């Protein structure tokens, strides 16, 4: 394995591919000069970051360096260049599972692909919990897939270490600082913010919500106002489920559509929800998958299985046995790789030649496209 130097000259930045941390940072595709490998570089303008944001980024960098597991996203290097904080990570060619849902699997991923992904996430959680950490932000956007199908759990900026002064806390009472955009995935006990606090089992609840997200194409409570979502979770109403022929009948979407024609906003569903409801009766998930989700989203934390117990659940064991590589199950999506990058560069060059052929020099001697 190559060492990743703490200097910008060690990387050739190629192109920006997106944003991160609610738009605060930018993500760039780059090439590590020494190894030639493609990497992802996250850049943050320190001058534009608040003290709270910088503290969170420092926590994320430290956690990624301290916690070492094959299924956790590592930080290859981090350093400050001018006014920018750079964090270098391995390139995950498929992006996040949320990207997969948006691009090619709008009605949910295949069950076997979900099992392979969740098995690796559960392995990461099992390790995190053994180290005294609670992730607190398990969701599709924090699950990344490498070009070879390897799965990584990211999002450690929201994690919390339960060790204080050498002792492990039995209960945690700190509400996550970055919870605003992740309320739908948080467990009832975290949202309650009461004296009982919460434990690592809250991650298992979030895992169940994420399983529904990957299977349904959208997380539970997505189309619900925050106040209504909070009420349902705390009151134990509206248990999250997988949407298929066993939970949604063929006429359900039409009945909801009729309700949409009323003036009551409480029953309104948008086009995305209706589309997913219409697709549900045409598929059927395994009984083991349904049970897996029910166990994870149990409102009582003590009844939820631990990650170690989930690894022996029939859903993961049966679906992952003799399964084809994850990359085969994700077709037709194609990961960003050396080959696709070269193909993309050739397309850019071809377009440039075409554009240059159509250039004309105007009277002011400036290029006119």
mmCIF file of C-alpha atoms in Angstrom:
data_model
loop_
_atom_site.group_PDB
_atom_site.id
_atom_site.type_symbol
_atom_site.label_atom_id
_atom_site.label_comp_id
_atom_site.label_asym_id
_atom_site.label_seq_id
_atom_site.Cartn_x
_atom_site.Cartn_y
_atom_site.Cartn_z
ATOM 1 C CA UNK A 1 0.000 0.000 0.000
ATOM 2 C CA UNK A 2 1.308 3.429 -0.934
ATOM 3 C CA UNK A 3 1.727 6.215 1.570
ATOM 4 C CA UNK A 4 -0.452 9.198 0.812
ATOM 5 C CA UNK A 5 1.549 12.367 1.324
ATOM 6 C CA UNK A 6 0.149 15.367 3.175
ATOM 7 C CA UNK A 7 0.677 17.838 0.333
ATOM 8 C CA UNK A 8 -1.492 18.891 -2.636
ATOM 9 C CA UNK A 9 1.384 18.299 -5.066
ATOM 10 C CA UNK A 10 0.982 14.561 -4.429
ATOM 11 C CA UNK A 11 -2.369 14.627 -6.226
ATOM 12 C CA UNK A 12 -3.440 15.637 -9.698
ATOM 13 C CA UNK A 13 -6.957 17.011 -9.307
ATOM 14 C CA UNK A 14 -9.040 16.079 -12.364
ATOM 15 C CA UNK A 15 -12.628 17.254 -11.954
ATOM 16 C CA UNK A 16 -15.266 18.076 -9.378
ATOM 17 C CA UNK A 17 -17.826 15.298 -8.978
ATOM 18 C CA UNK A 18 -20.149 16.659 -6.288
ATOM 19 C CA UNK A 19 -20.591 18.207 -2.879
ATOM 20 C CA UNK A 20 -20.555 16.864 0.674
ATOM 21 C CA UNK A 21 -21.517 17.848 4.211
ATOM 22 C CA UNK A 22 -24.740 19.594 3.161
ATOM 23 C CA UNK A 23 -22.925 21.539 0.448
ATOM 24 C CA UNK A 24 -20.180 22.890 2.723
ATOM 25 C CA UNK A 25 -17.469 20.866 0.989
ATOM 26 C CA UNK A 26 -16.730 19.865 -2.597
ATOM 27 C CA UNK A 27 -15.674 16.406 -3.792
ATOM 28 C CA UNK A 28 -13.014 16.064 -6.480
ATOM 29 C CA UNK A 29 -11.754 13.176 -8.549
ATOM 30 C CA UNK A 30 -7.954 13.094 -8.353
ATOM 31 C CA UNK A 31 -5.012 10.862 -9.167
ATOM 32 C CA UNK A 32 -2.362 10.004 -6.600
ATOM 33 C CA UNK A 33 0.934 10.770 -8.330
ATOM 34 C CA UNK A 34 3.047 8.090 -6.644
ATOM 35 C CA UNK A 35 0.680 5.153 -7.175
ATOM 36 C CA UNK A 36 -1.376 6.366 -10.121
ATOM 37 C CA UNK A 37 -4.547 5.359 -8.256
ATOM 38 C CA UNK A 38 -7.730 7.395 -8.474
ATOM 39 C CA UNK A 39 -8.862 8.916 -5.181
ATOM 40 C CA UNK A 40 -11.613 11.200 -3.926
ATOM 41 C CA UNK A 41 -10.537 14.519 -2.405
ATOM 42 C CA UNK A 42 -12.922 16.446 -0.185
ATOM 43 C CA UNK A 43 -12.109 20.150 0.046
ATOM 44 C CA UNK A 44 -13.417 22.573 2.670
ATOM 45 C CA UNK A 45 -12.747 26.316 2.708
ATOM 46 C CA UNK A 46 -11.607 26.828 6.293
ATOM 47 C CA UNK A 47 -12.336 30.560 6.192
ATOM 48 C CA UNK A 48 -15.983 29.834 5.411
ATOM 49 C CA UNK A 49 -16.422 27.132 8.068
ATOM 50 C CA UNK A 50 -17.742 27.911 11.522
ATOM 51 C CA UNK A 51 -15.934 26.712 14.628
ATOM 52 C CA UNK A 52 -18.618 24.027 15.077
ATOM 53 C CA UNK A 53 -18.113 22.736 11.522
ATOM 54 C CA UNK A 54 -14.332 22.623 11.938
ATOM 55 C CA UNK A 55 -14.741 20.701 15.206
ATOM 56 C CA UNK A 56 -16.991 18.174 13.471
ATOM 57 C CA UNK A 57 -14.511 17.758 10.601
ATOM 58 C CA UNK A 58 -11.676 17.262 13.078
ATOM 59 C CA UNK A 59 -13.726 14.592 14.853
ATOM 60 C CA UNK A 60 -14.466 12.852 11.548
ATOM 61 C CA UNK A 61 -10.802 12.830 10.499
ATOM 62 C CA UNK A 62 -9.673 11.468 13.870
ATOM 63 C CA UNK A 63 -12.359 8.781 13.920
ATOM 64 C CA UNK A 64 -11.516 7.646 10.379
ATOM 65 C CA UNK A 65 -7.845 7.320 11.345
ATOM 66 C CA UNK A 66 -8.395 5.629 14.710
ATOM 67 C CA UNK A 67 -11.041 3.130 13.616
ATOM 68 C CA UNK A 68 -9.617 0.495 11.277
ATOM 69 C CA UNK A 69 -11.957 -1.998 9.651
ATOM 70 C CA UNK A 70 -12.225 -3.317 6.115
ATOM 71 C CA UNK A 71 -15.824 -2.116 5.809
ATOM 72 C CA UNK A 72 -15.292 1.375 7.221
ATOM 73 C CA UNK A 73 -14.339 4.204 4.872
ATOM 74 C CA UNK A 74 -10.715 5.144 5.698
ATOM 75 C CA UNK A 75 -9.065 8.542 5.494
ATOM 76 C CA UNK A 76 -5.879 8.141 3.443
ATOM 77 C CA UNK A 77 -4.586 11.615 4.271
ATOM 78 C CA UNK A 78 -5.762 14.970 5.599
ATOM 79 C CA UNK A 79 -3.981 18.315 5.599
ATOM 80 C CA UNK A 80 -4.459 22.055 5.195
ATOM 81 C CA UNK A 81 -3.402 23.721 1.944
ATOM 82 C CA UNK A 82 -3.725 27.496 2.048
ATOM 83 C CA UNK A 83 -7.258 28.098 3.267
ATOM 84 C CA UNK A 84 -8.485 24.636 2.255
ATOM 85 C CA UNK A 85 -8.786 21.496 4.338
ATOM 86 C CA UNK A 86 -8.174 18.423 2.169
ATOM 87 C CA UNK A 87 -9.414 14.947 3.127
ATOM 88 C CA UNK A 88 -8.292 12.151 0.800
ATOM 89 C CA UNK A 89 -10.329 8.943 0.608
ATOM 90 C CA UNK A 90 -10.434 5.909 -1.692
ATOM 91 C CA UNK A 91 -12.551 6.427 -4.786
ATOM 92 C CA UNK A 92 -15.817 4.483 -4.633
ATOM 93 C CA UNK A 93 -16.731 4.023 -8.272
ATOM 94 C CA UNK A 94 -20.444 3.394 -7.753
ATOM 95 C CA UNK A 95 -20.821 6.297 -5.357
ATOM 96 C CA UNK A 96 -23.343 5.917 -2.551
ATOM 97 C CA UNK A 97 -26.314 3.584 -2.523
ATOM 98 C CA UNK A 98 -28.456 6.713 -2.617
ATOM 99 C CA UNK A 99 -26.804 7.528 -5.962
ATOM 100 C CA UNK A 100 -27.700 4.031 -7.185
ATOM 101 C CA UNK A 101 -31.339 4.542 -6.215
ATOM 102 C CA UNK A 102 -31.445 7.874 -8.010
ATOM 103 C CA UNK A 103 -29.720 6.672 -11.187
ATOM 104 C CA UNK A 104 -30.865 3.148 -12.049
ATOM 105 C CA UNK A 105 -32.886 1.608 -9.216
ATOM 106 C CA UNK A 106 -35.613 4.159 -8.571
ATOM 107 C CA UNK A 107 -37.996 1.474 -7.280
ATOM 108 C CA UNK A 108 -35.392 -0.181 -5.065
ATOM 109 C CA UNK A 109 -32.404 -2.499 -5.361
ATOM 110 C CA UNK A 110 -32.634 -6.283 -5.881
ATOM 111 C CA UNK A 111 -33.030 -8.171 -2.594
ATOM 112 C CA UNK A 112 -29.793 -10.113 -2.988
ATOM 113 C CA UNK A 113 -27.834 -6.914 -3.653
ATOM 114 C CA UNK A 114 -29.373 -5.388 -0.517
ATOM 115 C CA UNK A 115 -28.305 -8.417 1.524
ATOM 116 C CA UNK A 116 -24.696 -8.180 0.321
ATOM 117 C CA UNK A 117 -24.612 -4.458 1.096
ATOM 118 C CA UNK A 118 -26.248 -4.747 4.520
ATOM 119 C CA UNK A 119 -24.012 -7.643 5.540
ATOM 120 C CA UNK A 120 -20.961 -5.422 5.156
ATOM 121 C CA UNK A 121 -22.675 -2.519 6.929
ATOM 122 C CA UNK A 122 -23.574 -4.824 9.827
ATOM 123 C CA UNK A 123 -19.950 -5.967 10.013
ATOM 124 C CA UNK A 124 -18.859 -2.334 10.232
ATOM 125 C CA UNK A 125 -21.417 -1.623 12.972
ATOM 126 C CA UNK A 126 -20.343 -4.702 14.912
ATOM 127 C CA UNK A 127 -16.787 -3.360 14.938
ATOM 128 C CA UNK A 128 -17.837 0.209 15.776
ATOM 129 C CA UNK A 129 -19.926 -0.931 18.724
ATOM 130 C CA UNK A 130 -17.088 -3.118 20.007
ATOM 131 C CA UNK A 131 -14.937 0.029 20.090
ATOM 132 C CA UNK A 132 -17.549 1.958 22.055
ATOM 133 C CA UNK A 133 -18.776 4.029 19.103
ATOM 134 C CA UNK A 134 -22.348 4.742 18.030
ATOM 135 C CA UNK A 135 -22.596 5.762 14.369
ATOM 136 C CA UNK A 136 -25.865 7.762 14.598
ATOM 137 C CA UNK A 137 -26.176 8.354 10.849
ATOM 138 C CA UNK A 138 -26.690 5.016 9.080
ATOM 139 C CA UNK A 139 -28.475 5.703 5.785
ATOM 140 C CA UNK A 140 -28.127 5.072 2.054
ATOM 141 C CA UNK A 141 -26.117 8.234 1.404
ATOM 142 C CA UNK A 142 -23.453 7.032 3.872
ATOM 143 C CA UNK A 143 -23.036 3.597 2.282
ATOM 144 C CA UNK A 144 -20.450 3.701 -0.517
ATOM 145 C CA UNK A 145 -19.730 1.025 -3.110
ATOM 146 C CA UNK A 146 -16.301 0.556 -4.689
ATOM 147 C CA UNK A 147 -15.800 -0.336 -8.353
ATOM 148 C CA UNK A 148 -15.143 -3.977 -7.388
ATOM 149 C CA UNK A 149 -18.314 -4.162 -5.276
ATOM 150 C CA UNK A 150 -16.731 -3.572 -1.871
ATOM 151 C CA UNK A 151 -19.078 -1.794 0.540
ATOM 152 C CA UNK A 152 -17.961 0.912 2.972
ATOM 153 C CA UNK A 153 -19.818 2.655 5.777
ATOM 154 C CA UNK A 154 -19.000 6.372 5.880
ATOM 155 C CA UNK A 155 -20.490 9.342 7.747
ATOM 156 C CA UNK A 156 -18.374 9.095 10.896
ATOM 157 C CA UNK A 157 -18.664 12.836 11.482
ATOM 158 C CA UNK A 158 -21.893 12.089 13.380
ATOM 159 C CA UNK A 159 -20.409 9.262 15.449
ATOM 160 C CA UNK A 160 -20.119 9.365 19.225
ATOM 161 C CA UNK A 161 -17.584 7.601 21.431
ATOM 162 C CA UNK A 162 -19.255 6.338 24.599
ATOM 163 C CA UNK A 163 -15.983 6.157 26.536
ATOM 164 C CA UNK A 164 -15.512 9.016 28.991
ATOM 165 C CA UNK A 165 -12.594 9.168 31.441
ATOM 166 C CA UNK A 166 -11.790 5.532 30.749
ATOM 167 C CA UNK A 167 -15.316 4.317 31.465
ATOM 168 C CA UNK A 168 -18.002 3.310 29.006
ATOM 169 C CA UNK A 169 -21.295 5.162 29.375
ATOM 170 C CA UNK A 170 -24.317 2.915 29.825
ATOM 171 C CA UNK A 171 -26.541 5.521 28.171
ATOM 172 C CA UNK A 172 -25.921 8.458 25.856
ATOM 173 C CA UNK A 173 -27.872 11.694 26.186
ATOM 174 C CA UNK A 174 -26.213 13.915 23.586
ATOM 175 C CA UNK A 175 -28.431 14.727 20.602
ATOM 176 C CA UNK A 176 -26.506 14.512 17.276
ATOM 177 C CA UNK A 177 -25.398 17.937 16.061
ATOM 178 C CA UNK A 178 -26.071 17.050 12.425
ATOM 179 C CA UNK A 179 -29.493 15.505 12.949
ATOM 180 C CA UNK A 180 -31.586 18.012 11.000
ATOM 181 C CA UNK A 181 -31.325 16.235 7.635
ATOM 182 C CA UNK A 182 -31.394 12.715 9.070
ATOM 183 C CA UNK A 183 -34.437 12.690 11.346
ATOM 184 C CA UNK A 184 -36.239 10.014 9.311
ATOM 185 C CA UNK A 185 -33.471 7.504 10.085
ATOM 186 C CA UNK A 186 -33.081 8.283 13.803
ATOM 187 C CA UNK A 187 -34.506 5.926 16.404
ATOM 188 C CA UNK A 188 -37.447 6.905 18.638
ATOM 189 C CA UNK A 189 -35.226 6.942 21.730
ATOM 190 C CA UNK A 190 -32.825 9.478 20.191
ATOM 191 C CA UNK A 191 -35.706 11.681 19.069
ATOM 192 C CA UNK A 192 -37.353 11.477 22.502
ATOM 193 C CA UNK A 193 -34.395 13.288 24.136
ATOM 194 C CA UNK A 194 -35.459 12.109 27.589
ATOM 195 C CA UNK A 195 -33.628 10.898 30.682
ATOM 196 C CA UNK A 196 -33.497 7.304 29.430
ATOM 197 C CA UNK A 197 -31.067 8.272 26.670
ATOM 198 C CA UNK A 198 -30.035 5.780 24.009
ATOM 199 C CA UNK A 199 -27.455 3.090 23.259
ATOM 200 C CA UNK A 200 -25.768 1.496 20.257
ATOM 201 C CA UNK A 201 -29.042 -0.305 19.468
ATOM 202 C CA UNK A 202 -30.210 2.981 17.943
ATOM 203 C CA UNK A 203 -27.919 2.176 14.992
ATOM 204 C CA UNK A 204 -29.828 -1.072 14.445
ATOM 205 C CA UNK A 205 -33.072 0.902 14.126
ATOM 206 C CA UNK A 206 -31.411 3.166 11.537
ATOM 207 C CA UNK A 207 -30.214 0.032 9.734
ATOM 208 C CA UNK A 208 -33.826 -1.152 9.472
ATOM 209 C CA UNK A 209 -34.908 2.197 8.037
ATOM 210 C CA UNK A 210 -32.019 1.997 5.562
ATOM 211 C CA UNK A 211 -33.063 -1.528 4.550
ATOM 212 C CA UNK A 212 -36.518 -0.136 3.697
ATOM 213 C CA UNK A 213 -34.873 2.738 1.829
ATOM 214 C CA UNK A 214 -32.782 0.394 -0.316
ATOM 215 C CA UNK A 215 -35.734 -1.913 -1.015
ATOM 216 C CA UNK A 216 -38.477 0.671 -1.540
ATOM 217 C CA UNK A 217 -36.440 3.372 -3.283
ATOM 218 C CA UNK A 218 -37.284 5.911 -0.571
ATOM 219 C CA UNK A 219 -36.906 5.914 3.203
ATOM 220 C CA UNK A 220 -40.003 5.604 5.414
ATOM 221 C CA UNK A 221 -41.508 8.926 6.568
ATOM 222 C CA UNK A 222 -39.904 10.693 3.570
ATOM 223 C CA UNK A 223 -43.128 12.393 2.487
ATOM 224 C CA UNK A 224 -44.277 13.193 6.016
ATOM 225 C CA UNK A 225 -43.938 16.513 7.884
ATOM 226 C CA UNK A 226 -41.330 16.256 10.693
ATOM 227 C CA UNK A 227 -43.953 16.751 13.411
ATOM 228 C CA UNK A 228 -46.079 13.896 12.058
ATOM 229 C CA UNK A 229 -43.012 11.654 11.720
ATOM 230 C CA UNK A 230 -42.012 12.406 15.312
ATOM 231 C CA UNK A 231 -45.513 11.600 16.564
ATOM 232 C CA UNK A 232 -45.645 8.289 14.702
ATOM 233 C CA UNK A 233 -42.250 7.173 15.983
ATOM 234 C CA UNK A 234 -42.820 8.160 19.609
ATOM 235 C CA UNK A 235 -46.371 6.794 19.666
ATOM 236 C CA UNK A 236 -45.335 3.548 17.994
ATOM 237 C CA UNK A 237 -47.690 4.061 15.061
ATOM 238 C CA UNK A 238 -47.015 3.366 11.394
ATOM 239 C CA UNK A 239 -44.225 0.769 11.690
ATOM 240 C CA UNK A 240 -41.784 1.025 8.742
ATOM 241 C CA UNK A 241 -42.237 -1.859 6.297
ATOM 242 C CA UNK A 242 -40.991 -3.179 2.988
ATOM 243 C CA UNK A 243 -43.399 -2.257 0.207
ATOM 244 C CA UNK A 244 -44.455 -5.359 -1.714
ATOM 245 C CA UNK A 245 -47.497 -7.514 -2.471
ATOM 246 C CA UNK A 246 -47.780 -8.559 1.191
ATOM 247 C CA UNK A 247 -47.978 -4.997 2.532
ATOM 248 C CA UNK A 248 -49.547 -2.988 -0.326
ATOM 249 C CA UNK A 249 -52.578 -4.231 -2.281
ATOM 250 C CA UNK A 250 -53.147 -3.406 -5.940
ATOM 251 C CA UNK A 251 -55.761 -0.726 -5.267
ATOM 252 C CA UNK A 252 -53.974 1.097 -2.462
ATOM 253 C CA UNK A 253 -52.251 3.696 -4.655
ATOM 254 C CA UNK A 254 -55.527 4.525 -6.382
ATOM 255 C CA UNK A 255 -57.253 5.046 -3.025
ATOM 256 C CA UNK A 256 -54.436 7.364 -1.981
ATOM 257 C CA UNK A 257 -54.767 9.185 -5.297
ATOM 258 C CA UNK A 258 -58.448 9.757 -4.530
ATOM 259 C CA UNK A 259 -57.503 11.143 -1.126
ATOM 260 C CA UNK A 260 -55.039 13.470 -2.835
ATOM 261 C CA UNK A 261 -57.989 15.066 -4.588
ATOM 262 C CA UNK A 262 -59.375 16.188 -1.237
ATOM 263 C CA UNK A 263 -58.434 19.433 0.435
ATOM 264 C CA UNK A 264 -56.850 17.696 3.432
ATOM 265 C CA UNK A 265 -53.022 18.108 3.270
ATOM 266 C CA UNK A 266 -52.589 15.429 5.937
ATOM 267 C CA UNK A 267 -53.425 12.692 3.419
ATOM 268 C CA UNK A 268 -51.462 14.124 0.500
ATOM 269 C CA UNK A 269 -48.815 11.963 -1.147
ATOM 270 C CA UNK A 270 -46.537 13.196 -3.922
ATOM 271 C CA UNK A 271 -45.895 11.522 -7.265
ATOM 272 C CA UNK A 272 -42.812 9.655 -5.991
ATOM 273 C CA UNK A 273 -44.734 7.924 -3.206
ATOM 274 C CA UNK A 274 -47.592 7.029 -5.542
ATOM 275 C CA UNK A 275 -45.182 5.596 -8.110
ATOM 276 C CA UNK A 276 -43.538 3.391 -5.483
ATOM 277 C CA UNK A 277 -46.912 2.266 -4.134
ATOM 278 C CA UNK A 278 -48.013 1.247 -7.626
ATOM 279 C CA UNK A 279 -44.816 -0.757 -8.127
ATOM 280 C CA UNK A 280 -45.066 -2.581 -4.781
ATOM 281 C CA UNK A 281 -47.846 -5.116 -5.621
ATOM 282 C CA UNK A 282 -45.751 -6.440 -8.498
ATOM 283 C CA UNK A 283 -42.946 -7.758 -6.299
ATOM 284 C CA UNK A 284 -42.513 -9.895 -3.216
ATOM 285 C CA UNK A 285 -39.624 -9.854 -0.771
ATOM 286 C CA UNK A 286 -38.693 -12.946 1.219
ATOM 287 C CA UNK A 287 -40.261 -13.601 4.616
ATOM 288 C CA UNK A 288 -36.761 -13.526 6.102
ATOM 289 C CA UNK A 289 -36.204 -9.988 4.780
ATOM 290 C CA UNK A 290 -39.503 -8.813 6.267
ATOM 291 C CA UNK A 291 -38.571 -10.342 9.622
ATOM 292 C CA UNK A 292 -35.102 -8.781 9.479
ATOM 293 C CA UNK A 293 -36.651 -5.325 9.096
ATOM 294 C CA UNK A 294 -39.249 -5.904 11.838
ATOM 295 C CA UNK A 295 -36.529 -6.896 14.295
ATOM 296 C CA UNK A 296 -34.420 -3.847 13.488
ATOM 297 C CA UNK A 297 -37.215 -1.262 13.761
ATOM 298 C CA UNK A 298 -38.713 -2.630 16.980
ATOM 299 C CA UNK A 299 -39.661 0.405 19.055
ATOM 300 C CA UNK A 300 -38.227 -1.246 22.189
ATOM 301 C CA UNK A 301 -34.404 -0.987 21.967
ATOM 302 C CA UNK A 302 -33.797 -4.020 24.204
ATOM 303 C CA UNK A 303 -35.664 -6.274 21.754
ATOM 304 C CA UNK A 304 -33.522 -5.320 18.779
ATOM 305 C CA UNK A 305 -30.750 -7.765 17.868
ATOM 306 C CA UNK A 306 -27.112 -6.757 18.057
ATOM 307 C CA UNK A 307 -25.060 -6.521 14.846
ATOM 308 C CA UNK A 308 -23.355 -9.797 15.793
ATOM 309 C CA UNK A 309 -26.751 -11.498 16.025
ATOM 310 C CA UNK A 310 -27.879 -9.978 12.729
ATOM 311 C CA UNK A 311 -24.907 -11.540 10.946
ATOM 312 C CA UNK A 312 -26.449 -14.969 11.630
ATOM 313 C CA UNK A 313 -29.952 -13.949 10.546
ATOM 314 C CA UNK A 314 -31.380 -16.158 7.759
ATOM 315 C CA UNK A 315 -31.884 -13.145 5.489
ATOM 316 C CA UNK A 316 -28.166 -12.372 5.342
ATOM 317 C CA UNK A 317 -26.994 -15.986 5.500
ATOM 318 C CA UNK A 318 -29.261 -17.332 2.754
ATOM 319 C CA UNK A 319 -29.119 -14.381 0.378
ATOM 320 C CA UNK A 320 -25.332 -14.025 0.589
ATOM 321 C CA UNK A 321 -24.617 -17.736 0.171
ATOM 322 C CA UNK A 322 -23.257 -18.395 -3.328
ATOM 323 C CA UNK A 323 -24.308 -14.899 -4.376
ATOM 324 C CA UNK A 324 -22.758 -13.431 -7.527
ATOM 325 C CA UNK A 325 -20.465 -10.408 -7.133
ATOM 326 C CA UNK A 326 -22.320 -7.260 -6.132
ATOM 327 C CA UNK A 327 -21.088 -5.513 -9.277
ATOM 328 C CA UNK A 328 -23.045 -8.057 -11.371
ATOM 329 C CA UNK A 329 -26.231 -7.309 -9.442
ATOM 330 C CA UNK A 330 -25.831 -3.560 -9.970
ATOM 331 C CA UNK A 331 -25.927 -3.703 -13.762
ATOM 332 C CA UNK A 332 -26.581 -1.667 -15.902
ATOM 333 C CA UNK A 333 -24.878 0.893 -13.655
ATOM 334 C CA UNK A 334 -21.175 1.249 -14.448
ATOM 335 C CA UNK A 335 -18.676 2.472 -11.837
ATOM 336 C CA UNK A 336 -16.201 5.276 -12.342
ATOM 337 C CA UNK A 337 -12.888 3.549 -13.076
ATOM 338 C CA UNK A 338 -9.722 3.940 -15.103
ATOM 339 C CA UNK A 339 -11.542 2.675 -18.195
ATOM 340 C CA UNK A 340 -14.582 4.946 -17.851
ATOM 341 C CA UNK A 341 -12.344 7.902 -17.017
ATOM 342 C CA UNK A 342 -10.291 7.369 -20.174
ATOM 343 C CA UNK A 343 -13.508 6.976 -22.169
ATOM 344 C CA UNK A 344 -14.813 10.203 -20.665
ATOM 345 C CA UNK A 345 -11.587 12.036 -21.468
ATOM 346 C CA UNK A 346 -11.820 10.833 -25.086
ATOM 347 C CA UNK A 347 -15.420 12.075 -25.314
ATOM 348 C CA UNK A 348 -14.306 15.467 -24.010
ATOM 349 C CA UNK A 349 -11.471 15.580 -26.557
ATOM 350 C CA UNK A 350 -13.844 14.617 -29.384
ATOM 351 C CA UNK A 351 -16.286 17.327 -28.367
ATOM 352 C CA UNK A 352 -13.467 19.862 -28.162
ATOM 353 C CA UNK A 353 -12.328 19.011 -31.706
ATOM 354 C CA UNK A 354 -15.921 19.382 -32.941
ATOM 355 C CA UNK A 355 -16.325 22.716 -31.180
ATOM 356 C CA UNK A 356 -12.981 24.013 -32.434
ATOM 357 C CA UNK A 357 -13.959 23.093 -36.008
ATOM 358 C CA UNK A 358 -16.962 25.377 -35.712
ATOM 359 C CA UNK A 359 -15.142 28.353 -34.213
ATOM 360 C CA UNK A 360 -15.100 31.678 -36.035
ATOM 361 C CA UNK A 361 -12.939 34.691 -35.306
ATOM 362 C CA UNK A 362 -15.041 37.832 -34.980
ATOM 363 C CA UNK A 363 -14.024 41.419 -35.627
ATOM 364 C CA UNK A 364 -12.761 41.968 -32.093
ATOM 365 C CA UNK A 365 -10.340 39.036 -32.425
ATOM 366 C CA UNK A 366 -12.091 37.053 -29.672
ATOM 367 C CA UNK A 367 -13.333 33.509 -29.893
ATOM 368 C CA UNK A 368 -17.042 33.295 -30.752
ATOM 369 C CA UNK A 369 -18.615 29.897 -30.039
#
